[in-house]
Amino acid sequence: GAGVSQTPSNKVTEKGKYVELRCDPISGHTALYWYRQSLGQGPEFLIYFQGTGAADDSGLPNDRFFAVRPEGSVSTLKIQRTERGDSAVYLCASSPSIGKDTEAFFGQGTRLTVV
Amino acid sequence: AQSVSQHNHHVILSEAASLELGCNYSYGGTVNLFWYVQYPGQHLQLLLKYFSGDPLVKGIKGFEAEFIKSKFSFNLRKPSVQWSDTAEYFCATSRGGADGLTFGKGTHLIIQP
């Protein structure tokens, strides 16, 4: 596809369950980012991949959150033992090869609701 | 750490009014600056960006922004708004390279016909 694709678009899960959120970046983009947007807030950086490796995971809130990008394309954000406070829209973005002054393109997000 | 402050959380204007949304950032080094827009039900889209050079940058849909280094500001402007400009506007910074973005809390703009 032409843009960043995120699935599912909506996910409702029970407290304590495990969830996986998927991101398909724009073809050829080597950098991939995950953000979390809570109600009334701007997106908050979680983790950034350059190729297969996590270049910066300083934004992950705790060890219940984990993300992978095994082949340098699709990425999965994994949340263990979900809590009600994890409810938010999870955004994925990708950008072209590393270098100065790159621009990120965003997907539509996955709205996660923990009940 | 970087931070971004957007002064107005909710703005209501009539069509044809002029718009200025404030944005200040905290990081003192080299920064890249962005304005993103999120229309109802849509994904974040880039309005404009500043990396270097001319501090007055023009974006899509008639928007422009001015980088004032001495004031750590990057305010968004549009001389005459339209009803279709109703959206959430986010100012963001990065340190360059492929670093993640730091966003402000956003400004919800409502244009009344």
mmCIF file of C-alpha atoms in Angstrom:
data_model
loop_
_atom_site.group_PDB
_atom_site.id
_atom_site.type_symbol
_atom_site.label_atom_id
_atom_site.label_comp_id
_atom_site.label_asym_id
_atom_site.label_seq_id
_atom_site.Cartn_x
_atom_site.Cartn_y
_atom_site.Cartn_z
ATOM 1 C CA GLY A 1 0.000 0.000 0.000
ATOM 2 C CA ALA A 2 0.959 3.613 -0.296
ATOM 3 C CA GLY A 3 0.855 4.508 3.374
ATOM 4 C CA VAL A 4 1.607 3.124 6.818
ATOM 5 C CA SER A 5 -0.900 0.418 7.696
ATOM 6 C CA GLN A 6 -1.841 -0.521 11.257
ATOM 7 C CA THR A 7 -3.961 -3.441 12.362
ATOM 8 C CA PRO A 8 -6.306 -3.847 14.044
ATOM 9 C CA SER A 9 -7.863 -0.403 13.933
ATOM 10 C CA ASN A 10 -9.638 -1.093 17.205
ATOM 11 C CA LYS A 11 -8.888 -3.586 19.962
ATOM 12 C CA VAL A 12 -10.831 -4.182 23.143
ATOM 13 C CA THR A 13 -9.223 -6.454 25.699
ATOM 14 C CA GLU A 14 -9.714 -7.398 29.302
ATOM 15 C CA LYS A 15 -7.378 -6.237 32.010
ATOM 16 C CA GLY A 16 -4.490 -8.656 32.422
ATOM 17 C CA LYS A 17 -4.587 -9.983 28.861
ATOM 18 C CA TYR A 18 -1.796 -9.883 26.281
ATOM 19 C CA VAL A 19 -2.164 -7.883 23.057
ATOM 20 C CA GLU A 20 -0.200 -7.465 19.854
ATOM 21 C CA LEU A 21 -0.474 -4.452 17.580
ATOM 22 C CA ARG A 22 0.897 -4.605 14.048
ATOM 23 C CA CYS A 23 2.473 -1.955 11.851
ATOM 24 C CA ASP A 24 3.263 -2.237 8.147
ATOM 25 C CA PRO A 25 5.525 0.684 7.174
ATOM 26 C CA ILE A 26 5.877 2.306 3.800
ATOM 27 C CA SER A 27 7.910 0.035 1.552
ATOM 28 C CA GLY A 28 11.605 0.839 1.665
ATOM 29 C CA HIS A 29 11.440 2.931 4.845
ATOM 30 C CA THR A 30 14.171 1.809 7.203
ATOM 31 C CA ALA A 31 13.134 3.806 10.267
ATOM 32 C CA LEU A 32 9.992 2.848 12.181
ATOM 33 C CA TYR A 33 8.515 4.519 15.257
ATOM 34 C CA TRP A 34 5.832 3.709 17.790
ATOM 35 C CA TYR A 35 3.971 6.420 19.674
ATOM 36 C CA ARG A 36 1.130 6.387 22.184
ATOM 37 C CA GLN A 37 -1.562 9.057 22.230
ATOM 38 C CA SER A 38 -3.778 9.353 25.279
ATOM 39 C CA LEU A 39 -6.983 11.357 25.256
ATOM 40 C CA GLY A 40 -6.315 15.078 25.125
ATOM 41 C CA GLN A 41 -2.573 14.648 24.718
ATOM 42 C CA GLY A 42 -0.084 14.742 21.905
ATOM 43 C CA PRO A 43 1.609 11.553 20.712
ATOM 44 C CA GLU A 44 4.282 10.294 23.101
ATOM 45 C CA PHE A 45 7.371 8.539 21.729
ATOM 46 C CA LEU A 46 7.778 4.881 22.708
ATOM 47 C CA ILE A 47 10.441 3.215 20.556
ATOM 48 C CA TYR A 48 12.341 3.655 17.319
ATOM 49 C CA PHE A 49 13.771 0.987 15.025
ATOM 50 C CA GLN A 50 16.491 1.419 12.456
ATOM 51 C CA GLY A 51 16.265 -1.733 10.365
ATOM 52 C CA THR A 52 15.776 -4.715 12.663
ATOM 53 C CA GLY A 53 17.266 -3.229 15.799
ATOM 54 C CA ALA A 54 15.721 -0.937 18.379
ATOM 55 C CA ALA A 55 17.838 2.194 18.177
ATOM 56 C CA ASP A 56 16.036 3.940 21.027
ATOM 57 C CA ASP A 57 13.522 2.311 23.392
ATOM 58 C CA SER A 58 13.707 4.986 26.062
ATOM 59 C CA GLY A 59 10.015 5.805 25.741
ATOM 60 C CA LEU A 60 8.668 2.378 26.666
ATOM 61 C CA PRO A 61 6.863 2.945 29.986
ATOM 62 C CA ASN A 62 7.824 -0.368 31.642
ATOM 63 C CA ASP A 63 8.821 -3.942 30.919
ATOM 64 C CA ARG A 64 5.275 -4.971 30.011
ATOM 65 C CA PHE A 65 5.848 -3.233 26.693
ATOM 66 C CA PHE A 66 8.023 -4.787 24.016
ATOM 67 C CA ALA A 67 8.370 -4.321 20.262
ATOM 68 C CA VAL A 68 10.043 -6.295 17.504
ATOM 69 C CA ARG A 69 10.858 -5.839 13.853
ATOM 70 C CA PRO A 70 12.505 -9.154 12.911
ATOM 71 C CA GLU A 71 12.926 -8.613 9.183
ATOM 72 C CA GLY A 72 13.302 -4.866 9.127
ATOM 73 C CA SER A 73 9.833 -4.239 7.756
ATOM 74 C CA VAL A 74 6.676 -5.135 9.729
ATOM 75 C CA SER A 75 6.781 -4.354 13.431
ATOM 76 C CA THR A 76 4.721 -5.683 16.319
ATOM 77 C CA LEU A 77 4.162 -3.868 19.588
ATOM 78 C CA LYS A 78 3.424 -6.314 22.385
ATOM 79 C CA ILE A 79 1.814 -5.447 25.691
ATOM 80 C CA GLN A 80 1.685 -7.999 28.497
ATOM 81 C CA ARG A 81 -0.691 -7.986 31.463
ATOM 82 C CA THR A 82 -2.616 -5.023 30.109
ATOM 83 C CA GLU A 83 -3.880 -2.379 32.517
ATOM 84 C CA ARG A 84 -6.699 0.132 32.127
ATOM 85 C CA GLY A 85 -4.091 2.887 31.926
ATOM 86 C CA ASP A 86 -2.749 1.348 28.716
ATOM 87 C CA SER A 87 -5.916 2.444 26.923
ATOM 88 C CA ALA A 88 -4.833 4.856 24.202
ATOM 89 C CA VAL A 89 -4.325 5.166 20.462
ATOM 90 C CA TYR A 90 -1.059 3.525 19.431
ATOM 91 C CA LEU A 91 0.475 5.190 16.388
ATOM 92 C CA CYS A 92 3.123 3.872 14.064
ATOM 93 C CA ALA A 93 5.214 6.010 11.736
ATOM 94 C CA SER A 94 7.964 5.297 9.226
ATOM 95 C CA SER A 95 10.565 7.412 7.511
ATOM 96 C CA PRO A 96 13.131 6.925 4.748
ATOM 97 C CA SER A 97 16.752 5.962 5.257
ATOM 98 C CA ILE A 98 18.718 7.516 8.055
ATOM 99 C CA GLY A 99 20.098 10.889 7.470
ATOM 100 C CA LYS A 100 19.575 14.409 8.503
ATOM 101 C CA ASP A 101 16.183 15.988 8.240
ATOM 102 C CA THR A 102 13.943 13.026 7.590
ATOM 103 C CA GLU A 103 10.164 13.221 7.756
ATOM 104 C CA ALA A 104 7.889 10.672 9.435
ATOM 105 C CA PHE A 105 4.661 9.366 7.882
ATOM 106 C CA PHE A 106 1.973 8.179 10.272
ATOM 107 C CA GLY A 107 -0.580 5.402 10.161
ATOM 108 C CA GLN A 108 -4.145 5.783 11.400
ATOM 109 C CA GLY A 109 -3.400 4.093 14.662
ATOM 110 C CA THR A 110 -4.827 1.267 16.743
ATOM 111 C CA ARG A 111 -7.280 2.316 19.428
ATOM 112 C CA LEU A 112 -6.693 0.020 22.394
ATOM 113 C CA THR A 113 -9.322 -0.149 25.117
ATOM 114 C CA VAL A 114 -8.610 -2.167 28.243
ATOM 115 C CA VAL A 115 -11.761 -2.981 30.208
ATOM 116 C CA ALA B 1 15.142 16.510 27.406
ATOM 117 C CA GLN B 2 13.087 18.296 24.834
ATOM 118 C CA SER B 3 9.633 19.685 25.501
ATOM 119 C CA VAL B 4 7.074 21.473 23.366
ATOM 120 C CA SER B 5 4.483 23.913 24.637
ATOM 121 C CA GLN B 6 1.375 24.867 22.707
ATOM 122 C CA HIS B 7 -0.299 27.839 24.276
ATOM 123 C CA ASN B 8 -3.857 27.412 23.084
ATOM 124 C CA HIS B 9 -5.654 24.131 23.681
ATOM 125 C CA HIS B 10 -8.946 25.206 22.097
ATOM 126 C CA VAL B 11 -9.418 27.926 19.501
ATOM 127 C CA ILE B 12 -12.698 28.921 17.877
ATOM 128 C CA LEU B 13 -12.679 31.224 14.869
ATOM 129 C CA SER B 14 -15.066 32.327 12.182
ATOM 130 C CA GLU B 15 -14.359 31.640 8.540
ATOM 131 C CA ALA B 16 -12.000 34.163 6.908
ATOM 132 C CA ALA B 17 -10.433 35.087 10.251
ATOM 133 C CA SER B 18 -6.654 35.028 10.577
ATOM 134 C CA LEU B 19 -5.019 32.284 12.582
ATOM 135 C CA GLU B 20 -1.910 32.117 14.704
ATOM 136 C CA LEU B 21 -1.157 29.113 16.897
ATOM 137 C CA GLY B 22 1.728 29.402 19.315
ATOM 138 C CA CYS B 23 4.471 26.840 19.797
ATOM 139 C CA ASN B 24 7.562 27.048 21.982
ATOM 140 C CA TYR B 25 10.218 24.374 22.403
ATOM 141 C CA SER B 26 12.801 23.917 25.114
ATOM 142 C CA TYR B 27 15.776 22.255 23.453
ATOM 143 C CA GLY B 28 18.679 24.640 22.959
ATOM 144 C CA GLY B 29 20.631 22.730 20.340
ATOM 145 C CA THR B 30 19.903 22.132 16.683
ATOM 146 C CA VAL B 31 16.290 21.163 16.213
ATOM 147 C CA ASN B 32 13.983 20.223 13.430
ATOM 148 C CA LEU B 33 10.491 21.685 13.783
ATOM 149 C CA PHE B 34 7.194 20.417 12.468
ATOM 150 C CA TRP B 35 3.499 21.143 12.444
ATOM 151 C CA TYR B 36 1.185 18.180 11.985
ATOM 152 C CA VAL B 37 -2.581 18.273 11.474
ATOM 153 C CA GLN B 38 -5.129 15.609 12.304
ATOM 154 C CA TYR B 39 -8.505 16.030 10.631
ATOM 155 C CA PRO B 40 -11.460 14.251 12.264
ATOM 156 C CA GLY B 41 -11.130 10.511 11.711
ATOM 157 C CA GLN B 42 -7.883 10.783 9.801
ATOM 158 C CA HIS B 43 -4.212 10.138 10.482
ATOM 159 C CA LEU B 44 -1.606 12.728 11.355
ATOM 160 C CA GLN B 45 -0.419 14.612 8.282
ATOM 161 C CA LEU B 46 2.552 16.894 7.905
ATOM 162 C CA LEU B 47 1.610 20.543 7.318
ATOM 163 C CA LEU B 48 5.109 21.960 7.160
ATOM 164 C CA LYS B 49 8.622 21.507 8.473
ATOM 165 C CA TYR B 50 11.732 23.515 9.238
ATOM 166 C CA PHE B 51 15.191 21.987 9.068
ATOM 167 C CA SER B 52 17.440 24.919 8.201
ATOM 168 C CA GLY B 53 17.648 27.967 5.958
ATOM 169 C CA ASP B 54 14.833 30.469 5.497
ATOM 170 C CA PRO B 55 13.051 30.741 8.866
ATOM 171 C CA LEU B 56 9.723 31.422 7.168
ATOM 172 C CA VAL B 57 8.428 28.144 5.828
ATOM 173 C CA LYS B 58 5.365 27.571 3.727
ATOM 174 C CA GLY B 59 3.315 24.422 3.917
ATOM 175 C CA ILE B 60 0.252 22.917 2.397
ATOM 176 C CA LYS B 61 -3.218 24.489 2.347
ATOM 177 C CA GLY B 62 -1.955 28.052 2.769
ATOM 178 C CA PHE B 63 -0.270 27.512 6.140
ATOM 179 C CA GLU B 64 3.078 29.008 7.053
ATOM 180 C CA ALA B 65 5.259 29.112 10.139
ATOM 181 C CA GLU B 66 8.138 31.257 11.311
ATOM 182 C CA PHE B 67 11.106 29.927 13.242
ATOM 183 C CA ILE B 68 12.390 32.540 15.706
ATOM 184 C CA LYS B 69 15.479 31.069 17.319
ATOM 185 C CA SER B 70 15.845 33.783 19.958
ATOM 186 C CA LYS B 71 12.331 33.080 21.191
ATOM 187 C CA PHE B 72 12.461 29.286 20.777
ATOM 188 C CA SER B 73 9.227 29.649 18.859
ATOM 189 C CA PHE B 74 7.674 28.173 15.728
ATOM 190 C CA ASN B 75 4.215 29.695 15.419
ATOM 191 C CA LEU B 76 1.753 28.531 12.789
ATOM 192 C CA ARG B 77 -0.187 31.085 10.750
ATOM 193 C CA LYS B 78 -2.845 31.261 8.096
ATOM 194 C CA PRO B 79 -4.234 34.573 6.841
ATOM 195 C CA SER B 80 -7.777 33.372 6.194
ATOM 196 C CA VAL B 81 -9.144 30.129 7.634
ATOM 197 C CA GLN B 82 -11.817 27.923 6.128
ATOM 198 C CA TRP B 83 -14.382 25.628 7.719
ATOM 199 C CA SER B 84 -12.319 22.667 6.408
ATOM 200 C CA ASP B 85 -9.402 23.733 8.636
ATOM 201 C CA THR B 86 -11.287 22.387 11.656
ATOM 202 C CA ALA B 87 -8.831 19.869 13.103
ATOM 203 C CA GLU B 88 -6.284 19.134 15.818
ATOM 204 C CA TYR B 89 -2.891 20.799 15.270
ATOM 205 C CA PHE B 90 0.328 19.504 16.796
ATOM 206 C CA CYS B 91 3.702 21.177 16.986
ATOM 207 C CA ALA B 92 6.667 18.790 17.217
ATOM 208 C CA THR B 93 10.444 18.833 17.386
ATOM 209 C CA SER B 94 13.271 16.399 16.821
ATOM 210 C CA ARG B 95 16.995 16.643 17.214
ATOM 211 C CA GLY B 96 17.599 15.645 13.646
ATOM 212 C CA GLY B 97 18.768 12.448 12.060
ATOM 213 C CA ALA B 98 16.071 9.865 12.597
ATOM 214 C CA ASP B 99 15.288 10.654 16.239
ATOM 215 C CA GLY B 100 11.731 10.364 17.429
ATOM 216 C CA LEU B 101 9.472 13.392 17.638
ATOM 217 C CA THR B 102 8.490 15.269 20.776
ATOM 218 C CA PHE B 103 4.958 16.603 20.435
ATOM 219 C CA GLY B 104 3.015 19.346 22.137
ATOM 220 C CA LYS B 105 -0.402 18.601 23.594
ATOM 221 C CA GLY B 106 -2.167 19.930 20.530
ATOM 222 C CA THR B 107 -4.594 22.716 19.713
ATOM 223 C CA HIS B 108 -8.160 21.885 18.823
ATOM 224 C CA LEU B 109 -9.238 24.385 16.180
ATOM 225 C CA ILE B 110 -12.895 24.863 15.345
ATOM 226 C CA ILE B 111 -13.890 27.070 12.422
ATOM 227 C CA GLN B 112 -17.470 28.252 12.485
ATOM 228 C CA PRO B 113 -19.139 28.861 9.132
#
